[in-house]
Amino acid sequence: MDKLEAKNRIAELVQLLNKYGHEYYVLDQPSVPDAEYDQKMQELQRLEAKFPALVSTASPTQRVGGEPLDKFQKVEHHVPMLSLGNAFNEADLRAFDRRVTQLAAEPVVYICELKIDGLAIALTYENGTFVRGSTRGDGRVGEDITSNLRTIRSIPLTIQEKRSIEVRGEAFMPHHSFLALNKGREEKGEMVFANPRNAAAGSLRQLDPKVAASRNLDIFLFGYGKWEADSLPSHSERLKYLAALGFKINPEWKRCTTIDEVIEYVSYWSTERPNLSYEIDGIVIKVDDLQQQEKLGFTAKNPRWAIAYKFPATEAVTKLRTIELSVGRTGVVTPTAILDPVQIAGSTVQRASLHNEDLIKEMDIRIGDTVVLKKAGDIIPKVVRVIEEKRTGDEVEFSMPKQCPSCNSELAHLEDEVALRCLNPNCPAQLKEGLIHFVSRDAMNIDGLGEKVIEQLFQAKLIKTIADLYRLKKEELLKLDRMGEKSVQNILNAIEASKSNSLEKLLFGLGIRHIGAKAAQTLAAHFHTMDELCEATYEDFIAIDEIGEKMADSIVQFFSEEKVIELLQHLSTMDVNMTYLGPTQSQMTAIFSNQTIVLTGKMESFTRSEAKKLVEANGGSVTSSVSKNTDIVIAGEAAGSKYKKAQELNIPIWDEQKFKEAIES
Ligand code: IVH
């Protein structure tokens, strides 16, 4: 291909890929399968590698993390980024309406929008191309975070018209990204983010854009800074125009002609809020007509034509009775607050992770303290503060033990980790957690062997290592409590079936540090057999795109251990498959990936909307009625007709315990 042909093809591919990206990330309506997108992207990457001079800033290949910066440049906002006045109740909203109608001296129409809880952002386009993105800063001067914002797929690199405009909006981290990020950080012994807003802000303030690229951020646009004169008469018309240019607009905005309608919208979203896949902290109410907006003008700090209604915080007060310690699969010792049961946002909370000792010291949390609890992201309960005035003097300070609560070996901090770890590879708690991980869905997927049964087998000293699982005998299992002929046979069948799993499941199940399901899939697809993997060197691993230095180190270290080689030999003699059986990427994704789930009955640990969120965070969708298209029915207590229908249609029915186990795995 000569340079001219390449130039034309590159332009064509950039245009097509940006269109596909818009359909996928902005409209949520992809028109082509992922494979076609990937194939065109690879073709573009090949062509750009061959003709580097033809790489344009509008190319989708330019999204993923350029070179790290030394510091962020300052950016002046020519139109200041103001904030809004607040309303906290109905009376405040009615007072706002009275002020507005009096000043406007004519009837007004309001636009209500969700107040997205993220980070205020300004995006500048010159001649239709994205050139700069910045934070709000102090409202007059912000920071240039263009390279980080480029990694957000829903930000168009070019827009539909060659205009020069500045648009404003809120960058945020959706719940599923937040949960996945914190889960990974906790496993690695890193500090977890308190809420999606902090996580979004933390991601966009990183000097290395690769971090932001890995964080799955998103954005909604709702405002404008510099706006070339046009004839649009209202905010709602501008919103529609922003969507037509290719920007992502929150679809839930509503036109309200009276303050009563506004109040109804506020009340609707106060209850529906937990069903959104992102965090909102209120409702923004704006006068729609732009001439009226101009007439109303600004106070020193805020526009008079808009107000932010803030939701009351979802907090509760309770007593911290004790602090329990648990040892995870990787040896991290995690303290958990055991609380007097209390209701927050519709469910009962009795436990809250305290994450690590630094956090306990920082907040000065003592046993017996009265604490304020909050659901971070409305999902995970969290201690936010101690009410010191309630102290009686009987509270007891807490220190992490020096020894492992399970095996008594010395605990240590690895490198500069905040987490304390037990380094004993034979620690029973770690072995048990390792076994729970090994049988879990994304790993060897051994049905019938949940956390409880593993615990039972462990207590009965029937298993200690992974290899022991494959040596279990029917007679031994039958002797255990609550184990009948049928359940024992099911367990043995499931163990037998797991022997033919593809290599990546075994690899993930072995629990190598830093190797998640995705990396295990990459490794299995690359090396094909366990033997090849064992013989590979650090350089072989690092040469693979998705494998970083930390992972490579960890794999090499893992396979250099005699105990590991012994275990693999045992497994091999027991006919456990050690070969890659093909591309099962889809099986390696979320637990409920592409599955339709119906929730019915009352659960003990989750409200309906929390359960829905968890299903969605794990790749599934929730519908309200049972049909032949339903994949699983999750039934709590007092499940009625949906339960019966699921039985009639032979649809798998899960109880709350199984749902919990699946999610935890
Ligand atoms: S309008 C003059 N609309 O909330 C300011 N703001 O104090 C106009 N926010 O930091 C802002 N969702 O970034 C507007 N739908 C929405 C919003 C929204 C979130 C943020 C905004 C600002 C704060 C307002």
XYZ file of C-alpha atoms and ligand atoms in Angstrom:
689
model
C 0.000 0.000 0.000
C 1.467 3.403 -0.928
C 1.245 6.457 1.302
C -1.759 7.982 -0.434
C -3.747 4.750 -0.227
C -2.764 4.417 3.435
C -3.861 7.995 4.123
C -7.294 7.357 2.631
C -7.750 4.053 4.395
C -6.634 5.543 7.738
C -9.122 8.398 7.365
C -11.862 5.902 6.553
C -11.003 3.678 9.526
C -10.775 6.616 11.950
C -14.202 7.813 10.863
C -15.750 4.325 11.085
C -14.183 3.478 14.446
C -15.221 6.806 15.950
C -18.762 6.152 14.711
C -18.766 2.651 16.245
C -17.328 4.088 19.475
C -20.096 6.698 19.624
C -22.746 4.016 19.092
C -21.228 1.851 21.817
C -20.111 4.314 24.485
C -22.536 7.215 24.025
C -25.718 5.736 22.594
C -25.335 2.266 24.125
C -26.501 0.825 20.796
C -23.634 -0.905 19.005
C -24.309 -1.598 15.325
C -21.415 -4.025 14.770
C -20.113 -6.990 16.765
C -17.082 -6.391 19.027
C -14.955 -8.622 16.800
C -15.480 -6.347 13.800
C -14.515 -3.293 15.866
C -11.383 -5.094 17.119
C -10.391 -6.179 13.648
C -10.712 -2.634 12.205
C -8.815 -1.237 15.200
C -5.971 -3.697 14.567
C -5.883 -2.730 10.890
C -5.644 0.945 11.897
C -2.881 0.188 14.414
C -0.903 -1.692 11.753
C -1.246 1.121 9.225
C -0.339 3.807 11.771
C 2.716 1.811 12.852
C 3.834 1.680 9.236
C 3.098 5.360 8.514
C 3.590 7.201 11.835
C 3.310 10.604 10.141
C -0.326 9.818 9.367
C -1.432 9.424 12.991
C -3.986 12.141 13.794
C -5.191 13.386 17.176
C -8.687 12.227 16.174
C -7.526 8.612 15.865
C -9.079 6.262 18.439
C -5.617 4.693 18.889
C -4.573 7.934 20.576
C -6.918 7.441 23.493
C -4.941 4.931 25.476
C -2.401 6.651 27.605
C 0.426 8.737 26.144
C 3.642 9.485 28.043
C 3.404 10.333 31.756
C 3.571 14.066 32.556
C 5.810 15.785 35.137
C 2.990 18.041 36.272
C -0.308 19.425 35.016
C -0.323 22.789 33.219
C -2.683 25.470 34.489
C -5.664 26.445 32.316
C -7.572 29.679 32.681
C -11.354 29.481 32.309
C -12.385 32.482 30.230
C -15.944 31.934 31.359
C -15.633 31.071 35.083
C -16.875 27.650 36.190
C -19.354 28.625 38.880
C -21.102 26.445 41.388
C -24.777 26.344 42.314
C -26.715 27.453 45.355
C -28.216 24.613 47.371
C -31.734 23.574 48.351
C -32.244 20.943 51.038
C -36.022 20.611 51.222
C -39.323 21.431 49.595
C -39.504 24.846 51.282
C -36.126 25.830 49.776
C -37.372 24.794 46.324
C -40.567 26.812 46.675
C -38.550 29.836 47.828
C -36.322 29.469 44.736
C -39.432 29.364 42.520
C -40.826 32.521 44.161
C -37.543 34.413 43.625
C -37.309 33.306 40.005
C -40.896 34.076 38.993
C -40.765 37.449 40.712
C -37.547 38.479 38.956
C -38.549 37.057 35.581
C -41.963 38.713 35.934
C -43.463 36.036 33.690
C -44.124 32.271 33.874
C -40.990 30.101 33.713
C -40.348 26.547 32.527
C -37.753 24.520 34.443
C -35.436 21.764 33.251
C -34.641 19.212 35.944
C -31.475 17.138 35.616
C -29.747 14.561 37.763
C -26.829 15.990 39.703
C -24.010 13.638 38.807
C -21.577 13.016 41.675
C -18.196 13.244 40.024
C -15.734 15.864 38.943
C -16.605 19.072 37.007
C -14.831 19.111 33.654
C -14.517 21.528 30.710
C -13.828 20.238 27.175
C -12.579 22.559 24.444
C -13.087 21.846 20.727
C -11.406 23.845 18.001
C -12.805 23.472 14.512
C -14.610 20.366 15.677
C -11.558 18.633 17.207
C -11.029 17.953 20.924
C -7.953 19.965 21.891
C -8.101 20.422 25.651
C -9.831 19.177 28.753
C -9.507 20.667 32.206
C -10.693 20.440 35.793
C -12.731 23.159 37.486
C -9.942 24.063 39.931
C -10.981 27.179 41.830
C -13.458 28.068 39.069
C -11.088 30.524 37.353
C -7.977 28.395 36.882
C -8.059 24.633 36.508
C -5.591 21.949 35.452
C -5.010 20.623 31.957
C -5.874 16.921 32.109
C -6.351 16.414 28.347
C -4.406 13.118 28.132
C -6.465 11.619 30.940
C -9.771 12.790 29.484
C -8.872 11.390 26.055
C -9.025 7.920 27.612
C -12.752 8.354 28.366
C -14.399 6.617 25.453
C -17.602 8.621 25.563
C -15.714 11.886 24.940
C -15.787 12.403 21.165
C -12.369 13.226 19.671
C -14.156 15.062 16.857
C -17.710 16.365 16.766
C -20.293 16.490 14.008
C -19.682 20.142 13.078
C -16.384 21.963 12.666
C -17.233 24.365 15.490
C -15.144 25.908 18.247
C -16.953 25.424 21.526
C -16.312 24.672 25.145
C -18.688 22.226 26.793
C -18.935 21.354 30.463
C -20.028 18.335 32.360
C -19.240 15.842 35.049
C -16.762 12.961 34.739
C -17.679 10.041 36.981
C -16.960 6.416 37.783
C -19.925 4.041 37.256
C -20.708 1.671 40.141
C -19.483 -1.474 38.389
C -16.076 0.122 37.696
C -15.875 1.369 41.294
C -16.671 -2.042 42.781
C -14.185 -3.817 40.516
C -11.454 -1.243 41.190
C -11.814 -1.445 44.973
C -12.008 -5.241 44.939
C -8.707 -5.390 43.063
C -7.096 -2.802 45.342
C -8.188 -4.608 48.478
C -6.794 -7.895 47.133
C -3.491 -6.184 46.442
C -3.405 -4.648 49.922
C -3.785 -1.124 48.513
C -5.922 1.697 49.963
C -9.500 1.509 48.723
C -11.385 4.570 47.498
C -14.104 5.815 49.829
C -16.623 6.477 47.052
C -16.913 6.678 43.256
C -16.339 10.449 43.280
C -12.961 10.133 45.016
C -12.067 7.283 42.691
C -12.920 9.372 39.609
C -11.019 12.388 40.924
C -8.046 10.222 41.937
C -7.946 8.639 38.491
C -8.045 11.943 36.615
C -5.347 13.483 38.801
C -2.778 10.851 37.877
C 0.122 12.086 35.802
C 0.317 8.783 33.946
C -2.708 8.578 31.601
C -2.464 4.776 31.572
C -3.995 4.818 35.054
C -7.049 6.784 33.916
C -7.276 4.522 30.849
C -7.617 1.474 33.080
C -10.341 2.965 35.286
C -13.438 2.891 32.999
C -14.591 6.433 33.599
C -17.533 8.049 31.892
C -18.926 11.565 31.418
C -22.217 13.437 30.984
C -22.245 16.890 29.407
C -24.837 19.469 30.452
C -23.350 22.927 30.074
C -21.170 25.232 28.067
C -18.458 27.793 28.553
C -17.587 29.486 25.295
C -20.487 29.037 22.872
C -20.336 30.668 19.389
C -23.515 32.643 18.814
C -26.422 30.585 17.578
C -30.133 30.895 17.529
C -30.993 28.210 20.065
C -33.567 29.687 22.465
C -33.316 27.343 25.443
C -31.174 25.070 27.585
C -33.219 22.044 26.492
C -32.553 22.848 22.808
C -28.861 23.156 23.607
C -28.919 19.762 25.341
C -30.431 18.202 22.215
C -27.868 19.976 20.086
C -25.007 18.692 22.279
C -26.348 15.152 21.743
C -26.522 15.763 17.976
C -22.871 16.883 18.017
C -21.957 13.493 19.545
C -21.771 14.274 23.279
C -23.158 11.997 25.964
C -26.171 13.628 27.597
C -27.911 12.190 30.620
C -31.255 10.936 29.284
C -33.266 11.537 32.470
C -33.720 15.329 32.112
C -37.284 16.579 32.258
C -39.165 19.766 31.393
C -41.381 20.919 34.287
C -43.880 23.761 34.002
C -44.641 24.131 37.724
C -42.659 23.859 40.955
C -44.993 21.004 41.978
C -43.779 19.031 38.973
C -40.202 19.822 39.998
C -40.915 18.527 43.514
C -42.440 15.370 42.063
C -39.305 14.788 39.945
C -37.113 15.297 43.034
C -39.184 12.855 45.045
C -39.196 10.251 42.241
C -35.393 10.291 42.002
C -34.983 10.256 45.788
C -36.366 6.709 45.753
C -35.202 5.598 42.282
C -31.654 6.771 42.869
C -30.313 3.364 44.031
C -31.350 1.839 40.707
C -29.008 4.003 38.678
C -25.663 2.540 37.639
C -23.848 5.708 38.749
C -23.920 7.990 41.748
C -26.011 11.151 41.941
C -26.057 13.479 44.933
C -29.055 15.603 44.023
C -31.138 17.240 41.326
C -30.242 20.394 39.397
C -33.125 22.692 38.482
C -32.512 25.235 35.705
C -34.627 27.896 34.044
C -35.008 26.693 30.445
C -35.355 29.937 28.507
C -31.968 31.525 27.778
C -33.317 35.078 27.655
C -34.868 34.574 31.070
C -31.562 33.130 32.300
C -29.817 36.279 31.138
C -32.402 38.482 32.797
C -31.984 36.630 36.102
C -28.184 36.812 35.936
C -25.782 35.873 38.739
C -25.071 36.643 42.365
C -21.398 36.938 43.346
C -21.056 33.154 43.413
C -23.990 31.449 41.718
C -26.418 31.816 38.840
C -29.874 32.986 39.977
C -31.490 30.825 37.292
C -30.458 27.460 38.749
C -30.299 25.611 42.052
C -29.001 22.239 43.267
C -31.310 20.160 45.459
C -29.072 17.946 47.662
C -30.304 14.536 48.800
C -30.080 13.883 52.550
C -27.109 11.641 53.303
C -27.777 7.953 53.809
C -26.161 7.669 57.212
C -26.981 5.906 60.450
C -25.553 5.844 63.963
C -24.710 2.609 65.787
C -22.348 1.012 68.284
C -19.167 -0.793 67.351
C -19.123 -3.941 69.506
C -15.890 -5.556 68.439
C -13.336 -5.827 65.664
C -13.015 -9.181 63.946
C -9.954 -10.212 61.954
C -9.958 -12.356 58.864
C -7.062 -13.712 56.836
C -7.562 -13.592 53.083
C -6.225 -15.879 50.390
C -3.128 -13.753 49.876
C -2.479 -13.508 53.618
C -3.824 -9.967 54.030
C -5.313 -9.592 57.498
C -8.441 -7.425 57.338
C -10.195 -5.917 60.363
C -14.004 -5.812 60.232
C -16.227 -3.783 62.560
C -18.997 -5.836 64.159
C -21.875 -3.448 64.813
C -25.227 -3.342 66.520
C -27.595 -4.041 63.609
C -28.888 -0.839 62.030
C -30.978 0.043 58.956
C -29.400 2.154 56.231
C -31.007 2.862 52.875
C -33.325 -0.098 53.198
C -31.107 -2.904 54.509
C -29.720 -4.106 57.824
C -26.020 -3.559 58.369
C -24.035 -5.443 61.040
C -20.521 -5.481 59.612
C -18.286 -2.957 57.914
C -14.768 -3.486 56.644
C -12.212 -1.258 58.355
C -9.668 -2.174 55.665
C -6.409 -1.741 57.608
C -4.802 -0.475 60.785
C -3.836 2.920 59.325
C -7.474 3.705 58.728
C -8.449 2.684 62.276
C -5.694 4.867 63.734
C -6.461 7.781 61.433
C -10.117 7.785 62.477
C -9.259 6.830 66.068
C -11.848 4.067 66.074
C -12.126 2.271 69.423
C -14.081 -0.790 70.515
C -17.311 0.397 72.147
C -17.402 3.646 70.147
C -20.606 5.119 68.754
C -19.949 5.523 65.044
C -21.596 7.083 62.010
C -22.115 4.571 59.217
C -22.689 5.359 55.600
C -23.187 3.248 52.534
C -20.403 4.246 50.156
C -21.825 4.355 46.656
C -24.990 3.341 48.482
C -23.756 -0.244 48.456
C -20.865 -0.918 50.786
C -21.321 0.025 54.457
C -18.500 2.093 55.829
C -17.626 3.777 59.123
C -17.270 7.475 58.351
C -16.653 8.964 61.752
C -16.620 8.379 65.496
C -18.967 10.438 67.675
C -16.436 11.380 70.336
C -19.007 13.155 72.533
C -20.611 9.772 73.152
C -17.456 8.263 74.662
C -17.810 7.081 78.254
C -14.173 6.248 78.898
C -14.807 2.515 78.651
C -13.855 2.363 74.981
C -10.824 0.228 74.175
C -8.139 1.212 71.664
C -7.429 -1.352 68.998
C -4.109 -2.521 67.618
C -3.534 -5.109 64.987
C -1.936 -8.233 66.417
C 1.704 -9.010 65.711
C 0.784 -12.631 65.005
C -1.547 -14.176 62.476
C -4.934 -14.870 64.106
C -5.034 -18.203 62.308
C -1.515 -19.669 62.513
C 0.357 -17.394 64.927
C 3.185 -16.615 62.524
C 4.655 -13.141 62.552
C 2.703 -10.590 60.454
C 4.569 -8.181 58.180
C 4.104 -5.256 55.802
C 5.338 -6.082 52.307
C 7.230 -3.259 50.558
C 5.262 -0.085 51.263
C 1.869 -1.750 51.571
C -0.541 -0.518 54.229
C -1.900 -4.045 54.645
C -0.484 -6.513 57.150
C 0.160 -9.968 55.782
C 0.715 -13.442 57.110
C 3.629 -14.820 55.114
C 3.251 -18.450 56.151
C 2.378 -20.427 53.009
C 0.885 -23.162 55.188
C -1.385 -20.828 57.166
C -4.690 -22.721 57.515
C -6.830 -19.607 56.951
C -4.998 -18.816 53.733
C -5.193 -22.416 52.592
C -8.916 -22.458 53.263
C -9.493 -19.159 51.443
C -7.302 -20.458 48.623
C -9.519 -23.535 48.355
C -12.670 -21.393 48.331
C -11.120 -19.416 45.502
C -10.059 -22.588 43.676
C -13.613 -23.994 43.544
C -15.227 -20.626 42.726
C -17.091 -19.926 39.529
C -14.400 -18.040 37.579
C -11.814 -20.582 38.705
C -12.576 -24.344 38.634
C -16.324 -23.774 39.079
C -16.972 -26.805 41.288
C -20.710 -26.667 41.946
C -21.881 -27.729 45.393
C -18.556 -26.833 46.986
C -19.351 -23.402 48.391
C -17.691 -21.625 51.274
C -19.702 -23.568 53.877
C -18.832 -27.041 52.560
C -15.159 -26.140 52.191
C -15.247 -24.921 55.797
C -16.828 -28.224 56.851
C -14.256 -30.299 54.925
C -11.493 -28.234 56.417
C -12.791 -28.607 59.967
C -13.101 -32.369 59.449
C -9.457 -32.343 58.262
C -10.477 -33.984 54.986
C -8.768 -31.331 52.906
C -5.775 -29.102 53.396
C -4.478 -28.534 49.900
C -5.987 -28.342 46.431
C -4.741 -31.838 45.640
C -6.762 -33.215 48.592
C -9.969 -32.171 46.850
C -9.300 -34.700 44.128
C -8.655 -37.430 46.694
C -11.989 -37.070 48.527
C -13.820 -40.343 49.050
C -17.525 -40.984 49.136
C -17.434 -42.745 52.527
C -15.616 -39.778 54.126
C -18.076 -37.257 52.760
C -21.093 -39.285 53.858
C -19.907 -39.066 57.460
C -20.254 -35.254 57.446
C -23.271 -33.418 58.873
C -26.104 -32.664 56.449
C -24.520 -34.718 53.641
C -26.846 -37.172 51.963
C -26.100 -39.708 49.251
C -27.356 -37.335 46.576
C -25.422 -34.228 47.569
C -22.238 -36.250 48.019
C -22.633 -37.741 44.540
C -23.265 -34.266 43.083
C -20.103 -32.933 44.695
C -18.020 -35.856 43.454
C -19.434 -35.448 39.939
C -18.646 -31.731 39.964
C -15.079 -32.408 41.140
C -14.674 -35.007 38.403
C -16.076 -32.625 35.772
C -13.642 -29.887 36.831
C -10.755 -32.093 35.717
C -11.556 -31.271 32.107
C -11.562 -27.490 32.541
C -9.400 -25.482 30.211
C -5.984 -24.378 31.500
C -6.955 -20.765 32.286
C -9.443 -21.880 34.948
C -6.821 -23.941 36.752
C -4.293 -21.143 36.390
C -6.652 -18.573 37.889
C -7.697 -21.054 40.572
C -4.107 -21.512 41.751
C -4.315 -17.961 43.038
C -1.014 -16.575 41.755
C -0.595 -13.037 43.108
C -1.535 -10.307 40.606
C -2.950 -12.862 38.156
C -6.671 -12.288 37.739
C -9.065 -14.165 35.474
C -8.179 -12.025 32.481
C -4.406 -12.413 32.840
C -4.869 -16.183 33.331
C -6.807 -16.290 30.058
C -4.048 -14.354 28.273
C -1.344 -16.643 29.660
C -3.230 -19.839 28.810
C -3.971 -18.660 25.264
C -0.307 -17.716 24.812
C 1.466 -20.751 26.275
C -1.195 -23.455 25.775
C 0.204 -25.938 28.328
C 1.235 -25.818 31.967
C 4.642 -27.274 31.019
C 5.322 -24.380 28.650
C 4.281 -21.944 31.359
C 6.573 -23.535 33.930
C 9.504 -23.277 31.584
C 8.866 -19.710 30.440
C 11.218 -16.959 31.624
C 10.594 -13.452 32.954
C 11.421 -12.104 29.473
C 8.888 -14.448 27.843
C 6.162 -13.126 30.153
C 7.036 -9.477 29.903
C 6.983 -9.728 26.099
C 3.208 -10.285 26.285
C 1.210 -7.077 25.941
C -1.110 -7.448 28.912
C 1.514 -8.839 31.315
C 3.337 -6.195 33.359
C 6.512 -6.443 35.430
C 4.728 -7.148 38.704
C 2.759 -9.992 37.140
C 5.821 -11.458 35.416
C 7.778 -11.401 38.678
C 4.957 -13.051 40.500
C 4.491 -15.881 37.964
C 8.211 -16.654 37.845
C 8.354 -16.695 41.642
C 5.273 -18.938 41.798
C 6.599 -21.571 39.424
C 10.007 -21.582 41.100
C 8.522 -23.024 44.283
C 9.054 -26.703 44.811
C 5.678 -27.031 46.514
C 3.936 -25.686 43.425
C 5.680 -28.132 41.118
C 4.760 -30.946 43.478
C 1.131 -29.835 43.510
C 1.031 -29.690 39.716
C 2.512 -33.178 39.516
C -0.161 -34.475 41.898
C -2.913 -32.817 39.897
C -1.510 -34.221 36.701
C -1.446 -37.780 38.058
C -5.094 -37.274 39.017
C -5.870 -36.407 35.375
C -6.572 -32.716 35.886
C -6.322 -31.140 32.434
C -3.389 -28.749 31.967
C -3.985 -27.669 28.396
C -5.717 -24.642 26.921
C -8.925 -25.726 25.251
C -9.794 -22.644 23.252
C -10.955 -19.087 23.424
C -13.397 -18.900 26.310
C -13.120 -15.174 26.893
C -16.868 -14.956 27.353
C -16.749 -17.433 30.211
C -14.014 -15.399 31.836
C -16.028 -12.217 32.034
C -18.484 -11.309 34.739
C -20.499 -14.039 36.528
C -23.834 -12.935 35.119
C -22.409 -11.886 31.780
C -25.291 -11.547 29.289
C -27.693 -13.367 31.592
C -31.231 -12.294 32.340
C -32.062 -12.519 36.022
C -35.374 -12.223 37.864
C -35.342 -11.260 41.560
C -38.214 -12.349 43.771
C -39.011 -12.565 47.479
C -37.268 -10.751 50.314
C -33.551 -11.148 50.940
C -31.913 -10.772 54.305
C -28.761 -8.928 53.302
C -29.842 -6.849 50.325
C -32.719 -4.661 49.317
C -34.160 -5.352 45.884
C -32.301 -2.430 44.367
C -28.990 -3.464 45.930
C -29.410 -6.968 44.547
C -30.230 -5.482 41.150
C -27.121 -3.328 41.287
C -24.988 -6.338 42.143
C -26.399 -8.359 39.241
C -25.722 -5.465 36.897
C -22.271 -4.857 38.309
C -21.576 -8.498 37.463
C -22.673 -8.238 33.856
C -26.309 -9.366 34.066
C -29.600 -7.603 33.548
C -32.662 -7.771 35.769
C -36.181 -8.126 34.424
C -39.407 -8.274 36.371
C -41.195 -11.288 34.943
C -40.165 -14.913 34.465
C -40.210 -16.206 30.887
C -38.336 -18.760 28.827
C -35.701 -16.082 28.261
C -34.906 -15.923 31.980
C -31.564 -17.537 32.841
C -31.751 -17.548 36.648
C -34.386 -16.720 39.259
C -32.934 -15.515 42.556
C -35.497 -16.164 45.251
C -35.508 -14.711 48.739
C -38.059 -15.472 51.430
C -41.774 -15.644 50.673
C -41.175 -15.892 46.920
C -44.537 -16.519 45.255
C -45.755 -16.889 41.691
C -42.414 -16.134 40.041
C -40.875 -19.014 41.953
C -43.612 -21.368 40.747
C -43.281 -20.195 37.172
C -39.512 -20.738 37.288
C -40.149 -24.294 38.486
C -42.650 -24.887 35.686
C -40.204 -23.600 33.075
C -37.297 -25.493 34.608
C -35.290 -22.341 35.147
C -32.442 -22.562 37.702
C -33.529 -21.093 41.055
C -30.890 -19.719 43.402
C -31.349 -18.898 47.057
C -29.763 -15.888 48.732
C -26.771 -17.900 49.936
C -25.881 -19.064 46.435
C -26.285 -15.531 45.091
C -23.932 -14.231 47.791
C -21.367 -16.931 47.115
C -21.441 -16.244 43.398
C -20.879 -12.542 43.929
C -18.191 -12.993 46.513
C -16.353 -15.440 44.285
S -25.143 22.895 36.064
C -23.183 27.367 36.930
N -25.957 20.431 35.942
O -22.604 20.191 40.373
C -22.975 25.929 37.234
N -24.117 20.947 37.365
O -22.486 23.289 41.929
C -23.857 25.092 36.356
N -23.149 18.983 38.469
O -19.579 21.227 40.121
C -23.759 23.675 36.727
N -24.519 17.487 37.631
O -20.160 20.068 37.904
C -25.084 21.281 36.490
N -26.749 18.255 35.693
C -25.888 19.118 36.243
C -24.884 18.690 37.131
C -24.012 19.642 37.686
C -23.465 17.683 38.418
C -22.049 19.553 39.282
C -21.268 20.627 38.555
C -20.847 21.562 39.645
C -21.839 21.309 40.735
C -22.797 22.485 40.860
